[in-house]
Tab-separated table of C-alpha atoms and ligand atoms in Angstrom:
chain	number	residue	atom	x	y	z
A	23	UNK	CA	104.200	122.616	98.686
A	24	UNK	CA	101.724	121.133	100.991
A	25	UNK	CA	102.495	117.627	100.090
A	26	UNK	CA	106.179	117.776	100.814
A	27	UNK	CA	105.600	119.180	104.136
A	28	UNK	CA	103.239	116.150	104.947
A	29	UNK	CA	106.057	114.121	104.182
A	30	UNK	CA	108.611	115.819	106.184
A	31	UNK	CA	106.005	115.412	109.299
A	32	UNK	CA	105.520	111.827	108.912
A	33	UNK	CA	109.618	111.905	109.150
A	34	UNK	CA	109.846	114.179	111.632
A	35	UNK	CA	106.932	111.990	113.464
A	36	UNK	CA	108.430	108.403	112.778
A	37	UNK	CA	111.882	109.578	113.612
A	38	UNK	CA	112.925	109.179	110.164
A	39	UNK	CA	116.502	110.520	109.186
A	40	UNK	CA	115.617	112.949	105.655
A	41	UNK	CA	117.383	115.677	104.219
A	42	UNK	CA	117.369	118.961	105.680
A	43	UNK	CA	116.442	121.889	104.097
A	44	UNK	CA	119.727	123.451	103.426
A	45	UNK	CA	121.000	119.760	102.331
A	46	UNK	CA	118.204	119.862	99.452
A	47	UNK	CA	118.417	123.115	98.342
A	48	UNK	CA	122.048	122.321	97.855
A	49	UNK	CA	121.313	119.310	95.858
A	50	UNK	CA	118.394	120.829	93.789
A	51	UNK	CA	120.648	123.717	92.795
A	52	UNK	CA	123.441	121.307	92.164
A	53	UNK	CA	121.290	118.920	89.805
A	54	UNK	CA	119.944	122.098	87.859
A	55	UNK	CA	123.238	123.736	87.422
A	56	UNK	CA	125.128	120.077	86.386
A	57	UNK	CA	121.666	118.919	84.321
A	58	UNK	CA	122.200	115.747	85.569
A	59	UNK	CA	119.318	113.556	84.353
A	60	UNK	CA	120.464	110.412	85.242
A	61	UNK	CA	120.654	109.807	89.254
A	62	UNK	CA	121.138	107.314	91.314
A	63	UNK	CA	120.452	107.233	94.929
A	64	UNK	CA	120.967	104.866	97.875
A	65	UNK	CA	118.937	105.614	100.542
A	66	UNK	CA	115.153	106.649	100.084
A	67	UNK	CA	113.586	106.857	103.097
A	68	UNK	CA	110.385	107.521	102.247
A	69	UNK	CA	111.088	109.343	99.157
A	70	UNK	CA	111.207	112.877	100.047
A	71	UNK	CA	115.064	113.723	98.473
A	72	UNK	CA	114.047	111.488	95.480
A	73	UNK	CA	110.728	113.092	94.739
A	74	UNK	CA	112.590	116.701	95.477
A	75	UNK	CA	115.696	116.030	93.128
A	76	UNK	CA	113.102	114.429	90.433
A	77	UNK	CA	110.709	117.635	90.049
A	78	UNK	CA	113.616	119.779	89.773
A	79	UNK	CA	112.849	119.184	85.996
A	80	UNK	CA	111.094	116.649	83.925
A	81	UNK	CA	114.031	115.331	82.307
A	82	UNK	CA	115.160	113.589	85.008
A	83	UNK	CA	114.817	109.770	86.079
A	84	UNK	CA	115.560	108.459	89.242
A	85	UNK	CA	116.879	105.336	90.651
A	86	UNK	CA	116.175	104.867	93.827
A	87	UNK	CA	117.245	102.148	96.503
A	88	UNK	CA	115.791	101.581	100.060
A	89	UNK	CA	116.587	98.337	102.157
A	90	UNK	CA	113.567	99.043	105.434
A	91	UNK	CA	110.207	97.443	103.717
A	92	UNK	CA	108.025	99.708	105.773
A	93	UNK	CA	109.673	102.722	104.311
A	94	UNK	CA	110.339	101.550	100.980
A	95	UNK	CA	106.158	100.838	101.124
A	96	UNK	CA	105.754	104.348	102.325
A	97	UNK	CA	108.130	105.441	99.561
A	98	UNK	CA	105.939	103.380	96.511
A	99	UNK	CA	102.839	105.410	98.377
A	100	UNK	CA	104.190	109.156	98.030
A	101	UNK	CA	105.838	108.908	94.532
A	102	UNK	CA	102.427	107.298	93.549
A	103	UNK	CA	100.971	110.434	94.931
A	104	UNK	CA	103.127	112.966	93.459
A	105	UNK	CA	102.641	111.500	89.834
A	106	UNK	CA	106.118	110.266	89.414
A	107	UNK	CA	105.889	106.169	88.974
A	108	UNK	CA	107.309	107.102	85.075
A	109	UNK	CA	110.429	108.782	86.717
A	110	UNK	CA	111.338	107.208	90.300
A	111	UNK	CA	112.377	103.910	89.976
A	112	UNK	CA	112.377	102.490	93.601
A	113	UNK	CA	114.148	99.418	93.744
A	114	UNK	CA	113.552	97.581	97.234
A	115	UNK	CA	116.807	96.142	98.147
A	116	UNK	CA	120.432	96.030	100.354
A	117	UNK	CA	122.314	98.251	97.973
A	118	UNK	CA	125.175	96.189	98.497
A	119	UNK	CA	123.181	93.243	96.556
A	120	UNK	CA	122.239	95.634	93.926
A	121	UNK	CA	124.642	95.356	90.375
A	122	UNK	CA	122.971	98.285	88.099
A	123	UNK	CA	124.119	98.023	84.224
A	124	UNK	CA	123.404	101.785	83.796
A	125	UNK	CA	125.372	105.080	84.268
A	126	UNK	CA	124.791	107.620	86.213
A	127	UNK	CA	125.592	111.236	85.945
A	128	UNK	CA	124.815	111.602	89.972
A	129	UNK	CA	125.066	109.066	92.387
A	130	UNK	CA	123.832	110.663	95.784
A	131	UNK	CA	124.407	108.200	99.020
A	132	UNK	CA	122.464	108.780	101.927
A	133	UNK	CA	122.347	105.401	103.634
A	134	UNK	CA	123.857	103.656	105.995
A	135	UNK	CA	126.476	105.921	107.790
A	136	UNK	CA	129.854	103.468	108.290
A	137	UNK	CA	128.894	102.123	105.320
A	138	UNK	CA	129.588	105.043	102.709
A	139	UNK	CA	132.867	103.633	101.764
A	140	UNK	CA	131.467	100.438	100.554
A	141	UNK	CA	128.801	101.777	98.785
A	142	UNK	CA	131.193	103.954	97.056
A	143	UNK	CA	133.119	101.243	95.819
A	144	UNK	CA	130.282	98.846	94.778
A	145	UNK	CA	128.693	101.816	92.534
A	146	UNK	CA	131.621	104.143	91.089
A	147	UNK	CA	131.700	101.707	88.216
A	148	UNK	CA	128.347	103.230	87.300
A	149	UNK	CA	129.514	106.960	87.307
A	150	UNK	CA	129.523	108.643	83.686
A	151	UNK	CA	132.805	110.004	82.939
A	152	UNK	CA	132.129	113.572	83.517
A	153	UNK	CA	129.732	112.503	86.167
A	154	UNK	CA	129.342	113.441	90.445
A	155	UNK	CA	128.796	111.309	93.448
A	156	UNK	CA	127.427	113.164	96.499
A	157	UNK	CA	128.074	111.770	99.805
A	158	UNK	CA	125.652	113.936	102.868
A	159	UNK	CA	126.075	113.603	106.592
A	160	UNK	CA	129.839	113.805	106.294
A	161	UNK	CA	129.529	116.271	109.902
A	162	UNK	CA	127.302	113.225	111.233
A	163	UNK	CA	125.036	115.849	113.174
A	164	UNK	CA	128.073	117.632	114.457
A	165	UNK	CA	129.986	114.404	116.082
A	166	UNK	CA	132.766	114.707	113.299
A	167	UNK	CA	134.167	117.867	114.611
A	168	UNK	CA	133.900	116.731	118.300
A	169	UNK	CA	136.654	115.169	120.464
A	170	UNK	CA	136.572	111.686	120.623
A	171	UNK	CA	136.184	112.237	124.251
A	172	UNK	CA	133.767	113.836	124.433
A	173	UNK	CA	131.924	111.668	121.867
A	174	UNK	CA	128.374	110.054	123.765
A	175	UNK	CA	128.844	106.508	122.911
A	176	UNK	CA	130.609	103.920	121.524
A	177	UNK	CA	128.428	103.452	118.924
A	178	UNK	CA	128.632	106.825	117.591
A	179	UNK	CA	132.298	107.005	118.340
A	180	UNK	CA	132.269	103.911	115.945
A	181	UNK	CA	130.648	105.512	113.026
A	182	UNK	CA	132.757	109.064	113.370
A	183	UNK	CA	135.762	106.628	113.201
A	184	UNK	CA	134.478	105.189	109.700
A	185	UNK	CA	133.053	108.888	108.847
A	186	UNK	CA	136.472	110.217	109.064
A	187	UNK	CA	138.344	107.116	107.445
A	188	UNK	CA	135.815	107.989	104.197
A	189	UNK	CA	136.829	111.437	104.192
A	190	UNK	CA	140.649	110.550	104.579
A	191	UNK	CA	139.845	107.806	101.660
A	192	UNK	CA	137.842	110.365	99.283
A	193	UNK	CA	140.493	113.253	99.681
A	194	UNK	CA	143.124	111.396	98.998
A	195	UNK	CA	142.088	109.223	95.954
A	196	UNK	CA	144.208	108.920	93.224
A	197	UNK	CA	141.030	109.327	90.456
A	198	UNK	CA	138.777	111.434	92.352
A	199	UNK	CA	138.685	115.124	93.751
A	200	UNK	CA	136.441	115.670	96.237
A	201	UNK	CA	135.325	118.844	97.884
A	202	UNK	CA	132.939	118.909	101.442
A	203	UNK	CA	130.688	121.731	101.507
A	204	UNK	CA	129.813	122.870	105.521
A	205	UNK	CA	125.858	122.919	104.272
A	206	UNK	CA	122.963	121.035	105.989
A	207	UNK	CA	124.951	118.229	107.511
A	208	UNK	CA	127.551	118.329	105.468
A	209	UNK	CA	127.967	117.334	101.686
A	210	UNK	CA	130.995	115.519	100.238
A	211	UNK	CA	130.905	116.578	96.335
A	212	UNK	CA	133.229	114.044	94.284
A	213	UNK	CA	134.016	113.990	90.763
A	214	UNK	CA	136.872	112.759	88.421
A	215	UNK	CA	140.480	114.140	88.184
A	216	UNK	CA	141.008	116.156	85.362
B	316	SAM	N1	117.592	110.244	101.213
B	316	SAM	C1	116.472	110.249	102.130
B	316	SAM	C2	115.863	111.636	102.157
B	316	SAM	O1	116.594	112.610	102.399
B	316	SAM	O2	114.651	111.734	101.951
B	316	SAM	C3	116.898	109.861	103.526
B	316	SAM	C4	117.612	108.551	103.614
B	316	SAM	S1	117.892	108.025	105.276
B	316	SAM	C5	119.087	109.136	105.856
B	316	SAM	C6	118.855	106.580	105.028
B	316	SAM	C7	118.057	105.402	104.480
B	316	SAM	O3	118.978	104.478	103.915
B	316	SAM	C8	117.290	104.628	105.544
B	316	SAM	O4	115.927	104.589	105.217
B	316	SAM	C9	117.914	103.238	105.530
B	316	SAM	O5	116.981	102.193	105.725
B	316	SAM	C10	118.516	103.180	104.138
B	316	SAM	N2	119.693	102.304	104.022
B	316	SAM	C11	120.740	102.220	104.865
B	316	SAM	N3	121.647	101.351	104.393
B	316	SAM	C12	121.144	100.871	103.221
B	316	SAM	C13	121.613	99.926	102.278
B	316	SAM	N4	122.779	99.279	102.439
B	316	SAM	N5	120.846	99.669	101.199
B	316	SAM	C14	119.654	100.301	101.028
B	316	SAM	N6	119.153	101.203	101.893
B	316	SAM	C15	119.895	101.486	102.971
């Protein structure tokens, strides 16, 4: 759709992190397969994941949170323009300052990487029982699998260190399973223990 690839060149242009192809196809499947009609997400960029896992079918609301004002604006702009104010809810905020009353059947995190951990714990409460969170980036570009040594920064070196103290902390909870799918950049799939 001609649309959606306008909004992957403004990202692509402005240097603005979105899903990749093989990431959202992933997700798209995932959401029609599941029927998940409730979803939360933290982190919308500019919308593009929220407007693709929204028209997947038109059962499905989505609530969306982004903490940058200029993207959250740019967000507001291209929901408006693909028709779906009734079914994006864009909620212009620091996640971690956000208490939601409702549950969610998906809870998709794409935000801050470092900070998935947190995020996990301030929203779980808000997973339906038979319900999914998805966690992407979990390869952070490829740096996961690297040695440390070879690792370009500190600062990246930094947020591997948190990347893999997630994944330690989601494969070994006691309440959740969790599998990590090598797709796109790599998706962390979580649900309950049976
Ligand atoms: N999900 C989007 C997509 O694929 O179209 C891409 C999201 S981008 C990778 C991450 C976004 O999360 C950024 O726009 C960033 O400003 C936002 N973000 C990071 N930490 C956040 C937080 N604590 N609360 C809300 N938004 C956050």
């Amino acid at each position: 759709m001609n649309d959606l690839k306008e909004l992957k060149e403004y990202a692509a242009i402005n240097n603005i992190p979105i899903m990749q192809d093989e990431g959202i196809d992933f997700l798209t499947t995932f959401i029609a397969k599941k029927q998940s009609k409730n979803i939360l997400e933290i982190g919308t960029a500019i919308g593009y994941s929220a407007i693709q896992m929204a028209r997947v079918n038109e059962n499905i609301h989505v609530t969306t949170i982004e903490r940058d004002e200029v993207r959250y604006m740019e967000a507001l702009k291209n929901i408006k323009k693909f028709d779906l104010e009734d079914r994006i809810t864009l909620i212009f905020n620091d996640a971690l300052n956000v208490k939601l009353d409702e549950e969610y059947d998906l809870i998709f995190i794409d935000a801050a990487k470092g900070k998935d951990k947190d995020i996990f714990e301030h929203f779980e409460g808000n997973l339906s029982i038979n319900g999914y969170i998805i966690t992407d980036n979990m390869n952070f570009h490829g740096y996961v699998q690297m040695n440390e040594e070879d690792i370009p920064s500190k600062n990246i070196l930094g947020l591997v260190r948190k990347i893999k103290d997630y994944t330690y902390f989601l494969e070994n909870h006691m309440l959740y399973k969790t599998t990590i799918y090598q797709v796109g950049d790599g998706i962390a799939v979580t649900e309950r223990r049976g």
